[in-house]
């Protein structure tokens, strides 16, 4: 499903840009419409993610159902919002991203991709926004919206088929396990297991607490583990949020003198897309810390020389590699709350958008700002990971 969700990501973001620049912005209050859309599309993902996590509680074996329904609802709201209001359009975008993001997080974990799937899912959105903006401003947005909507409908049909195949596969595996166990009146043995009764007694003894263990010591250990888990979640949340705010702000505030015209803009967007995909694969191959230090360290150097097109393109590629890294780290820190983890980071994107929207000028030039943002992001991620492992002290 990750491949289908990724293709839909491109089309949903493309439809949003088409509608905003082709119909909604020219016919209304431009500034207010942009603010309303971005609030609904990014900030609302956090409460929607919490709602999705709550719906999935106790639904073992059906964790993929509710994210898929969110994706379908998001596609429908996006298409409807294109003809209604920026708020409806933004809510559709938020529903899709939360559903597709949580679905991808679960599949990535289930398949052991170690963040590769997250990079593939988050990457196409930037390309969709760029193409949708260009086509929306160029006129005849209705024709492009019709074609985009048709492709979205075809992909949704394919997603429904994939979802049904997954559901039937799950039912088939459950039926197979039921038959192997002998049904309701079976022996309860599984292939390769020992005698039923003695095996069950051995399992019971293994699970039962030792009579010689100290209950107070056990309770203290459990409380310590719970406290450490909360501390790790807090470290990951704070560090990842700050990094995403920086990434959003730097992406909005830094301008490149060579980035004019369709060709240069397309190359820049492709570097952003490629960097997000590469970040997921690099962190899976080399680890989060090494990938973070190398990508952001080189990004800081490239930003200083970003007035030249090759260095600027390299800076965009390297700087955006951290997007799947932060998402993977936070999702792993709170495995029972993938919707909240995804929404928390998109809320951080909205916070990073606000200074530029309200006209707050940067205190330094673009190259220096890009370099500073890269270095600060690197320090936050490396220090956060070290504190999580207990290698350094960090007060939260």
CSV table of C-alpha atoms in Angstrom, one decimal:
chain,number,residue,atom,x,y,z
A,1,UNK,CA,0.0,0.0,0.0
A,2,UNK,CA,2.9,2.4,0.5
A,3,UNK,CA,3.4,2.7,-3.3
A,4,UNK,CA,-0.2,3.6,-3.8
A,5,UNK,CA,-0.2,6.0,-0.9
A,6,UNK,CA,2.9,7.7,-2.3
A,7,UNK,CA,1.3,8.1,-5.7
A,8,UNK,CA,-1.8,9.5,-4.1
A,9,UNK,CA,0.3,11.8,-2.1
A,10,UNK,CA,1.6,13.4,-5.3
A,11,UNK,CA,-1.9,13.7,-6.7
A,12,UNK,CA,-3.6,15.0,-3.5
A,13,UNK,CA,-1.0,17.7,-3.0
A,14,UNK,CA,-1.1,18.5,-6.7
A,15,UNK,CA,-5.0,18.9,-6.6
A,16,UNK,CA,-4.7,21.2,-3.5
A,17,UNK,CA,-2.2,23.4,-5.3
A,18,UNK,CA,-4.3,23.4,-8.5
A,19,UNK,CA,-7.4,24.4,-6.6
A,20,UNK,CA,-5.7,27.1,-4.5
A,21,UNK,CA,-3.9,28.9,-7.3
A,22,UNK,CA,-6.4,28.2,-10.0
A,23,UNK,CA,-9.7,29.0,-8.3
A,24,UNK,CA,-9.7,29.7,-4.5
A,25,UNK,CA,-6.9,32.4,-4.2
A,26,UNK,CA,-7.9,34.5,-7.2
A,27,UNK,CA,-11.5,34.7,-6.1
A,28,UNK,CA,-11.0,35.5,-2.4
A,29,UNK,CA,-8.8,37.0,0.3
A,30,UNK,CA,-5.4,35.6,-0.6
A,31,UNK,CA,-3.7,36.0,2.7
A,32,UNK,CA,-6.6,34.6,4.8
A,33,UNK,CA,-7.1,31.7,2.4
A,34,UNK,CA,-3.5,30.7,2.6
A,35,UNK,CA,-3.6,30.8,6.4
A,36,UNK,CA,-6.8,28.9,6.7
A,37,UNK,CA,-5.7,26.2,4.3
A,38,UNK,CA,-2.3,25.7,6.0
A,39,UNK,CA,-3.9,25.5,9.4
A,40,UNK,CA,-6.4,22.9,8.3
A,41,UNK,CA,-3.9,21.0,6.2
A,42,UNK,CA,-1.0,20.9,8.8
A,43,UNK,CA,-2.1,21.8,12.3
A,44,UNK,CA,-5.3,19.7,12.3
A,45,UNK,CA,-3.2,16.6,11.5
A,46,UNK,CA,-2.3,16.3,15.2
A,47,UNK,CA,-5.9,16.0,16.6
A,48,UNK,CA,-6.9,13.8,13.6
A,49,UNK,CA,-3.9,11.6,14.4
A,50,UNK,CA,-4.9,11.3,18.0
A,51,UNK,CA,-8.4,10.3,16.9
A,52,UNK,CA,-7.0,7.7,14.5
A,53,UNK,CA,-4.8,6.2,17.3
A,54,UNK,CA,-7.9,6.0,19.5
A,55,UNK,CA,-9.9,4.2,16.8
A,56,UNK,CA,-7.2,1.6,16.4
A,57,UNK,CA,-7.0,0.7,20.1
A,58,UNK,CA,-8.1,-2.9,20.7
A,59,UNK,CA,-8.5,-3.6,16.9
A,60,UNK,CA,-5.7,-6.2,16.6
A,61,UNK,CA,-5.5,-7.4,13.1
A,62,UNK,CA,-7.4,-4.4,11.7
A,63,UNK,CA,-4.8,-1.7,12.3
A,64,UNK,CA,-4.7,-1.0,8.6
A,65,UNK,CA,-8.4,-0.5,8.1
A,66,UNK,CA,-8.9,2.9,9.8
A,67,UNK,CA,-5.9,4.5,8.1
A,68,UNK,CA,-7.2,3.3,4.8
A,69,UNK,CA,-10.6,4.8,5.5
A,70,UNK,CA,-9.0,8.1,6.5
A,71,UNK,CA,-7.2,8.1,3.1
A,72,UNK,CA,-10.4,7.6,1.2
A,73,UNK,CA,-12.2,10.3,3.2
A,74,UNK,CA,-9.2,12.6,2.6
A,75,UNK,CA,-9.4,12.1,-1.2
A,76,UNK,CA,-13.1,12.8,-1.2
A,77,UNK,CA,-12.8,15.9,0.9
A,78,UNK,CA,-9.9,17.1,-1.3
A,79,UNK,CA,-11.9,16.8,-4.5
A,80,UNK,CA,-14.9,18.4,-2.9
A,81,UNK,CA,-12.8,21.2,-1.3
A,82,UNK,CA,-11.4,22.2,-4.6
A,83,UNK,CA,-14.9,23.5,-5.5
A,84,UNK,CA,-16.0,24.6,-2.0
A,85,UNK,CA,-13.6,26.3,0.4
A,86,UNK,CA,-9.9,26.3,1.5
A,87,UNK,CA,-10.9,24.9,4.9
A,88,UNK,CA,-12.6,21.8,3.3
A,89,UNK,CA,-9.6,21.4,1.0
A,90,UNK,CA,-7.2,21.6,3.9
A,91,UNK,CA,-9.2,19.1,6.0
A,92,UNK,CA,-9.1,16.6,3.1
A,93,UNK,CA,-5.3,17.1,2.8
A,94,UNK,CA,-5.0,16.5,6.6
A,95,UNK,CA,-7.2,13.3,6.6
A,96,UNK,CA,-5.2,11.9,3.7
A,97,UNK,CA,-1.8,12.6,5.2
A,98,UNK,CA,-2.7,11.2,8.6
A,99,UNK,CA,-4.2,8.0,7.1
A,100,UNK,CA,-1.4,7.5,4.6
A,101,UNK,CA,1.3,8.3,7.1
A,102,UNK,CA,0.0,5.9,9.7
A,103,UNK,CA,-0.6,3.2,7.1
A,104,UNK,CA,3.0,3.6,5.9
A,105,UNK,CA,4.4,3.6,9.4
A,106,UNK,CA,2.7,0.4,10.2
A,107,UNK,CA,3.7,-1.3,6.9
A,108,UNK,CA,7.3,0.0,7.3
A,109,UNK,CA,7.4,-1.6,10.7
A,110,UNK,CA,5.7,-4.8,9.7
A,111,UNK,CA,8.0,-5.3,6.7
A,112,UNK,CA,11.2,-4.3,8.5
A,113,UNK,CA,12.0,-1.4,6.1
A,114,UNK,CA,13.5,0.6,9.0
A,115,UNK,CA,12.3,4.0,7.7
A,116,UNK,CA,12.7,3.4,3.9
A,117,UNK,CA,9.0,3.4,3.4
A,118,UNK,CA,8.6,6.7,5.2
A,119,UNK,CA,11.0,8.4,2.8
A,120,UNK,CA,9.2,7.0,-0.2
A,121,UNK,CA,5.8,8.2,1.2
A,122,UNK,CA,6.7,11.8,2.2
A,123,UNK,CA,8.8,12.6,-0.9
A,124,UNK,CA,6.3,13.0,-3.7
A,125,UNK,CA,4.2,15.7,-2.0
A,126,UNK,CA,6.8,18.5,-2.9
A,127,UNK,CA,6.6,17.5,-6.6
A,128,UNK,CA,2.8,17.6,-6.5
A,129,UNK,CA,2.7,21.0,-4.9
A,130,UNK,CA,5.2,22.4,-7.5
A,131,UNK,CA,3.4,21.0,-10.5
A,132,UNK,CA,0.0,22.0,-9.2
A,133,UNK,CA,1.1,25.5,-8.5
A,134,UNK,CA,2.6,25.9,-12.0
A,135,UNK,CA,-0.5,24.5,-13.7
A,136,UNK,CA,-2.9,26.3,-11.5
A,137,UNK,CA,-1.3,29.7,-12.3
A,138,UNK,CA,-1.2,28.8,-16.0
A,139,UNK,CA,-5.0,28.7,-16.4
A,140,UNK,CA,-7.4,26.0,-17.4
A,141,UNK,CA,-7.1,24.5,-14.0
A,142,UNK,CA,-10.4,22.6,-14.4
A,143,UNK,CA,-8.9,20.4,-17.1
A,144,UNK,CA,-5.9,19.5,-15.0
A,145,UNK,CA,-8.1,19.0,-11.9
A,146,UNK,CA,-10.4,16.6,-13.9
A,147,UNK,CA,-7.3,14.5,-15.0
A,148,UNK,CA,-5.9,14.5,-11.5
A,149,UNK,CA,-9.2,13.5,-10.0
A,150,UNK,CA,-9.5,10.6,-12.6
A,151,UNK,CA,-6.0,9.3,-11.6
A,152,UNK,CA,-6.9,9.6,-8.0
A,153,UNK,CA,-10.1,7.5,-8.6
A,154,UNK,CA,-8.1,4.8,-10.4
A,155,UNK,CA,-5.5,4.7,-7.6
A,156,UNK,CA,-8.3,4.5,-4.9
A,157,UNK,CA,-9.8,1.6,-6.8
A,158,UNK,CA,-6.5,-0.1,-6.8
A,159,UNK,CA,-6.1,0.7,-3.1
A,160,UNK,CA,-9.5,-0.9,-2.3
A,161,UNK,CA,-8.5,-4.0,-4.2
A,162,UNK,CA,-5.2,-4.2,-2.2
A,163,UNK,CA,-7.0,-3.6,1.1
A,164,UNK,CA,-9.5,-6.4,0.3
A,165,UNK,CA,-6.6,-8.7,-0.6
A,166,UNK,CA,-4.9,-7.8,2.7
A,167,UNK,CA,-8.1,-8.4,4.7
A,168,UNK,CA,-8.8,-11.8,3.0
A,169,UNK,CA,-5.2,-12.8,3.5
A,170,UNK,CA,-5.5,-12.0,7.2
A,171,UNK,CA,-8.7,-14.0,7.4
A,172,UNK,CA,-7.0,-16.9,5.6
A,173,UNK,CA,-4.1,-16.9,8.0
A,174,UNK,CA,-6.5,-16.9,11.0
A,175,UNK,CA,-8.5,-19.8,9.5
A,176,UNK,CA,-5.2,-21.7,9.0
A,177,UNK,CA,-4.1,-21.2,12.6
A,178,UNK,CA,-7.6,-22.3,13.7
A,179,UNK,CA,-7.4,-25.5,11.7
A,180,UNK,CA,-3.8,-26.3,12.9
A,181,UNK,CA,-4.9,-25.9,16.5
A,182,UNK,CA,-7.7,-28.4,16.0
A,183,UNK,CA,-10.6,-25.9,16.2
A,184,UNK,CA,-12.5,-25.3,19.4
A,185,UNK,CA,-12.1,-28.9,20.6
A,186,UNK,CA,-8.5,-29.3,19.4
A,187,UNK,CA,-5.5,-30.2,21.4
A,188,UNK,CA,-4.1,-26.7,21.4
A,189,UNK,CA,-0.8,-28.0,19.9
A,190,UNK,CA,1.1,-26.2,17.2
A,191,UNK,CA,3.5,-27.8,14.8
A,192,UNK,CA,6.7,-28.7,16.5
A,193,UNK,CA,5.3,-28.3,20.0
A,194,UNK,CA,5.7,-30.8,22.7
A,195,UNK,CA,3.0,-32.7,24.7
A,196,UNK,CA,0.0,-30.4,25.2
A,197,UNK,CA,-0.4,-30.5,29.0
A,198,UNK,CA,3.3,-30.6,29.9
A,199,UNK,CA,4.0,-27.8,27.4
A,200,UNK,CA,1.2,-25.7,28.9
A,201,UNK,CA,2.6,-26.2,32.4
A,202,UNK,CA,6.1,-25.3,31.3
A,203,UNK,CA,4.7,-22.1,29.6
A,204,UNK,CA,2.8,-21.2,32.7
A,205,UNK,CA,5.8,-21.7,34.9
A,206,UNK,CA,7.9,-19.5,32.6
A,207,UNK,CA,5.3,-16.7,32.7
A,208,UNK,CA,4.6,-16.8,36.4
A,209,UNK,CA,6.7,-14.5,38.7
A,210,UNK,CA,9.2,-16.2,40.8
A,211,UNK,CA,8.2,-16.8,44.5
A,212,UNK,CA,11.6,-15.7,45.5
A,213,UNK,CA,11.5,-12.3,43.7
A,214,UNK,CA,11.0,-9.1,45.7
A,215,UNK,CA,7.7,-7.5,44.8
A,216,UNK,CA,9.0,-4.0,45.9
A,217,UNK,CA,12.0,-4.4,43.7
A,218,UNK,CA,9.9,-5.5,40.8
A,219,UNK,CA,7.6,-2.5,41.2
A,220,UNK,CA,10.5,-0.1,41.4
A,221,UNK,CA,12.0,-1.6,38.2
A,222,UNK,CA,8.7,-1.3,36.4
A,223,UNK,CA,8.3,2.3,37.6
A,224,UNK,CA,11.8,3.1,36.5
A,225,UNK,CA,11.2,1.6,33.0
A,226,UNK,CA,8.0,3.6,32.6
A,227,UNK,CA,9.8,6.8,33.7
A,228,UNK,CA,12.6,6.1,31.2
A,229,UNK,CA,10.1,5.5,28.4
A,230,UNK,CA,8.3,8.8,29.1
A,231,UNK,CA,11.6,10.6,29.2
A,232,UNK,CA,12.7,9.1,25.9
A,233,UNK,CA,9.4,10.1,24.2
A,234,UNK,CA,9.8,13.7,25.6
A,235,UNK,CA,13.4,13.9,24.2
A,236,UNK,CA,12.4,12.6,20.8
A,237,UNK,CA,9.3,14.9,20.6
A,238,UNK,CA,11.1,18.1,21.6
A,239,UNK,CA,14.2,17.5,19.4
A,240,UNK,CA,12.2,16.3,16.3
A,241,UNK,CA,9.7,19.2,16.7
A,242,UNK,CA,12.5,21.8,16.8
A,243,UNK,CA,14.3,20.3,13.8
A,244,UNK,CA,11.1,20.3,11.8
A,245,UNK,CA,10.3,23.9,12.7
A,246,UNK,CA,13.8,24.8,11.6
A,247,UNK,CA,13.5,22.9,8.4
A,248,UNK,CA,10.1,24.5,7.6
A,249,UNK,CA,11.4,28.0,8.4
A,250,UNK,CA,14.7,27.6,6.4
A,251,UNK,CA,12.8,26.2,3.5
A,252,UNK,CA,10.5,29.2,3.4
A,253,UNK,CA,13.0,31.9,4.2
A,254,UNK,CA,16.1,30.9,2.1
A,255,UNK,CA,15.9,32.1,-1.5
A,256,UNK,CA,18.3,31.1,-4.3
A,257,UNK,CA,19.4,33.7,-6.9
A,258,UNK,CA,19.5,31.0,-9.6
A,259,UNK,CA,16.1,29.6,-8.9
A,260,UNK,CA,14.1,31.3,-11.6
A,261,UNK,CA,12.2,29.7,-14.4
A,262,UNK,CA,10.5,26.3,-14.7
A,263,UNK,CA,13.7,24.2,-15.3
A,264,UNK,CA,15.6,25.5,-12.3
A,265,UNK,CA,12.5,25.2,-10.1
A,266,UNK,CA,11.9,21.7,-11.2
A,267,UNK,CA,15.5,20.7,-10.5
A,268,UNK,CA,15.2,22.2,-7.0
A,269,UNK,CA,12.1,20.3,-6.3
A,270,UNK,CA,13.6,17.0,-7.6
A,271,UNK,CA,16.5,17.5,-5.2
A,272,UNK,CA,14.0,17.9,-2.3
A,273,UNK,CA,12.2,14.7,-3.4
A,274,UNK,CA,15.4,12.8,-3.9
A,275,UNK,CA,16.8,13.9,-0.5
A,276,UNK,CA,13.7,12.7,1.4
A,277,UNK,CA,13.9,9.3,-0.3
A,278,UNK,CA,17.6,9.0,0.2
A,279,UNK,CA,17.3,10.0,3.9
A,280,UNK,CA,15.1,7.0,4.6
A,281,UNK,CA,17.4,4.5,2.9
A,282,UNK,CA,20.6,6.1,4.3
A,283,UNK,CA,19.3,5.9,7.9
A,284,UNK,CA,18.3,2.3,7.4
A,285,UNK,CA,21.7,1.4,6.0
A,286,UNK,CA,24.0,3.5,8.2
A,287,UNK,CA,22.0,4.5,11.2
A,288,UNK,CA,20.2,7.6,12.3
A,289,UNK,CA,23.2,9.3,13.9
A,290,UNK,CA,25.7,8.8,11.1
A,291,UNK,CA,23.2,9.8,8.4
A,292,UNK,CA,22.3,12.9,10.4
A,293,UNK,CA,25.8,14.1,11.0
A,294,UNK,CA,27.0,13.5,7.4
A,295,UNK,CA,23.9,14.9,5.6
A,296,UNK,CA,23.5,18.0,7.8
A,297,UNK,CA,27.2,18.7,8.1
A,298,UNK,CA,27.6,18.7,4.3
A,299,UNK,CA,24.3,20.7,3.9
A,300,UNK,CA,25.7,23.5,6.1
A,301,UNK,CA,28.8,23.7,3.9
A,302,UNK,CA,26.8,23.7,0.7
A,303,UNK,CA,24.4,26.4,2.0
A,304,UNK,CA,27.4,28.8,2.4
A,305,UNK,CA,28.1,28.4,-1.3
A,306,UNK,CA,24.4,28.1,-2.4
A,307,UNK,CA,24.6,31.2,-4.6
A,308,UNK,CA,26.0,28.8,-7.2
A,309,UNK,CA,23.4,26.4,-8.6
A,310,UNK,CA,25.3,23.1,-8.0
A,311,UNK,CA,26.0,23.9,-4.3
A,312,UNK,CA,22.4,25.1,-3.8
A,313,UNK,CA,21.0,21.9,-5.3
A,314,UNK,CA,23.2,19.8,-3.1
A,315,UNK,CA,22.2,21.8,-0.1
A,316,UNK,CA,18.5,21.1,-0.8
A,317,UNK,CA,19.2,17.4,-1.3
A,318,UNK,CA,21.2,17.0,1.9
A,319,UNK,CA,19.0,19.2,4.1
A,320,UNK,CA,15.8,17.3,3.3
A,321,UNK,CA,17.3,13.9,4.1
A,322,UNK,CA,16.4,14.4,7.8
A,323,UNK,CA,12.6,14.5,7.1
A,324,UNK,CA,12.1,10.7,7.2
A,325,UNK,CA,14.8,10.4,9.9
A,326,UNK,CA,12.8,12.6,12.3
A,327,UNK,CA,9.6,10.8,11.5
A,328,UNK,CA,11.1,7.4,11.9
A,329,UNK,CA,12.7,8.3,15.3
A,330,UNK,CA,9.5,9.8,16.7
A,331,UNK,CA,7.3,7.0,15.4
A,332,UNK,CA,9.6,4.4,17.0
A,333,UNK,CA,9.6,6.3,20.3
A,334,UNK,CA,5.8,6.1,20.5
A,335,UNK,CA,4.8,2.9,18.7
A,336,UNK,CA,1.3,3.0,20.0
A,337,UNK,CA,0.7,6.5,18.8
A,338,UNK,CA,1.8,6.7,15.2
A,339,UNK,CA,-1.0,9.2,14.3
A,340,UNK,CA,0.0,11.6,17.1
A,341,UNK,CA,3.7,11.3,16.1
A,342,UNK,CA,2.9,12.1,12.5
A,343,UNK,CA,0.6,15.0,13.4
A,344,UNK,CA,3.0,16.5,15.9
A,345,UNK,CA,5.6,16.9,13.2
A,346,UNK,CA,3.1,18.4,10.7
A,347,UNK,CA,2.1,20.8,13.4
A,348,UNK,CA,5.7,21.8,13.7
A,349,UNK,CA,5.7,22.4,9.9
A,350,UNK,CA,2.9,24.9,10.4
A,351,UNK,CA,4.8,26.7,13.2
A,352,UNK,CA,7.8,27.0,10.9
A,353,UNK,CA,5.6,28.6,8.2
A,354,UNK,CA,4.2,31.3,10.5
A,355,UNK,CA,7.2,33.7,10.7
A,356,UNK,CA,7.5,34.0,6.9
A,357,UNK,CA,3.7,34.4,6.6
A,358,UNK,CA,3.6,37.3,9.0
A,359,UNK,CA,6.6,38.9,7.3
A,360,UNK,CA,9.2,38.4,10.0
A,361,UNK,CA,12.5,39.0,8.3
A,362,UNK,CA,15.5,36.8,9.0
A,363,UNK,CA,18.4,38.4,10.9
A,364,UNK,CA,21.0,37.0,8.6
A,365,UNK,CA,21.4,36.3,4.8
A,366,UNK,CA,20.0,33.2,3.2
A,367,UNK,CA,23.3,31.2,3.0
A,368,UNK,CA,24.1,31.9,6.6
A,369,UNK,CA,20.6,31.0,7.7
A,370,UNK,CA,20.7,27.7,5.8
A,371,UNK,CA,24.1,26.9,7.3
A,372,UNK,CA,22.9,27.8,10.9
A,373,UNK,CA,19.7,25.8,10.4
A,374,UNK,CA,21.7,22.7,9.3
A,375,UNK,CA,24.2,22.9,12.2
A,376,UNK,CA,21.5,23.5,14.8
A,377,UNK,CA,19.4,20.6,13.4
A,378,UNK,CA,22.5,18.3,13.5
A,379,UNK,CA,23.2,19.3,17.1
A,380,UNK,CA,19.6,18.7,18.2
A,381,UNK,CA,19.3,15.3,16.6
A,382,UNK,CA,22.7,14.0,17.7
A,383,UNK,CA,22.3,15.4,21.3
A,384,UNK,CA,18.8,14.0,21.5
A,385,UNK,CA,19.9,10.5,20.4
A,386,UNK,CA,22.8,10.5,22.8
A,387,UNK,CA,20.6,11.7,25.7
A,388,UNK,CA,18.0,9.0,24.8
A,389,UNK,CA,20.7,6.4,25.1
A,390,UNK,CA,22.0,7.8,28.4
A,391,UNK,CA,25.3,8.9,26.9
A,392,UNK,CA,24.9,12.5,28.0
A,393,UNK,CA,22.7,14.3,30.5
A,394,UNK,CA,19.8,16.3,29.2
A,395,UNK,CA,17.2,18.1,31.4
A,396,UNK,CA,13.7,18.3,30.1
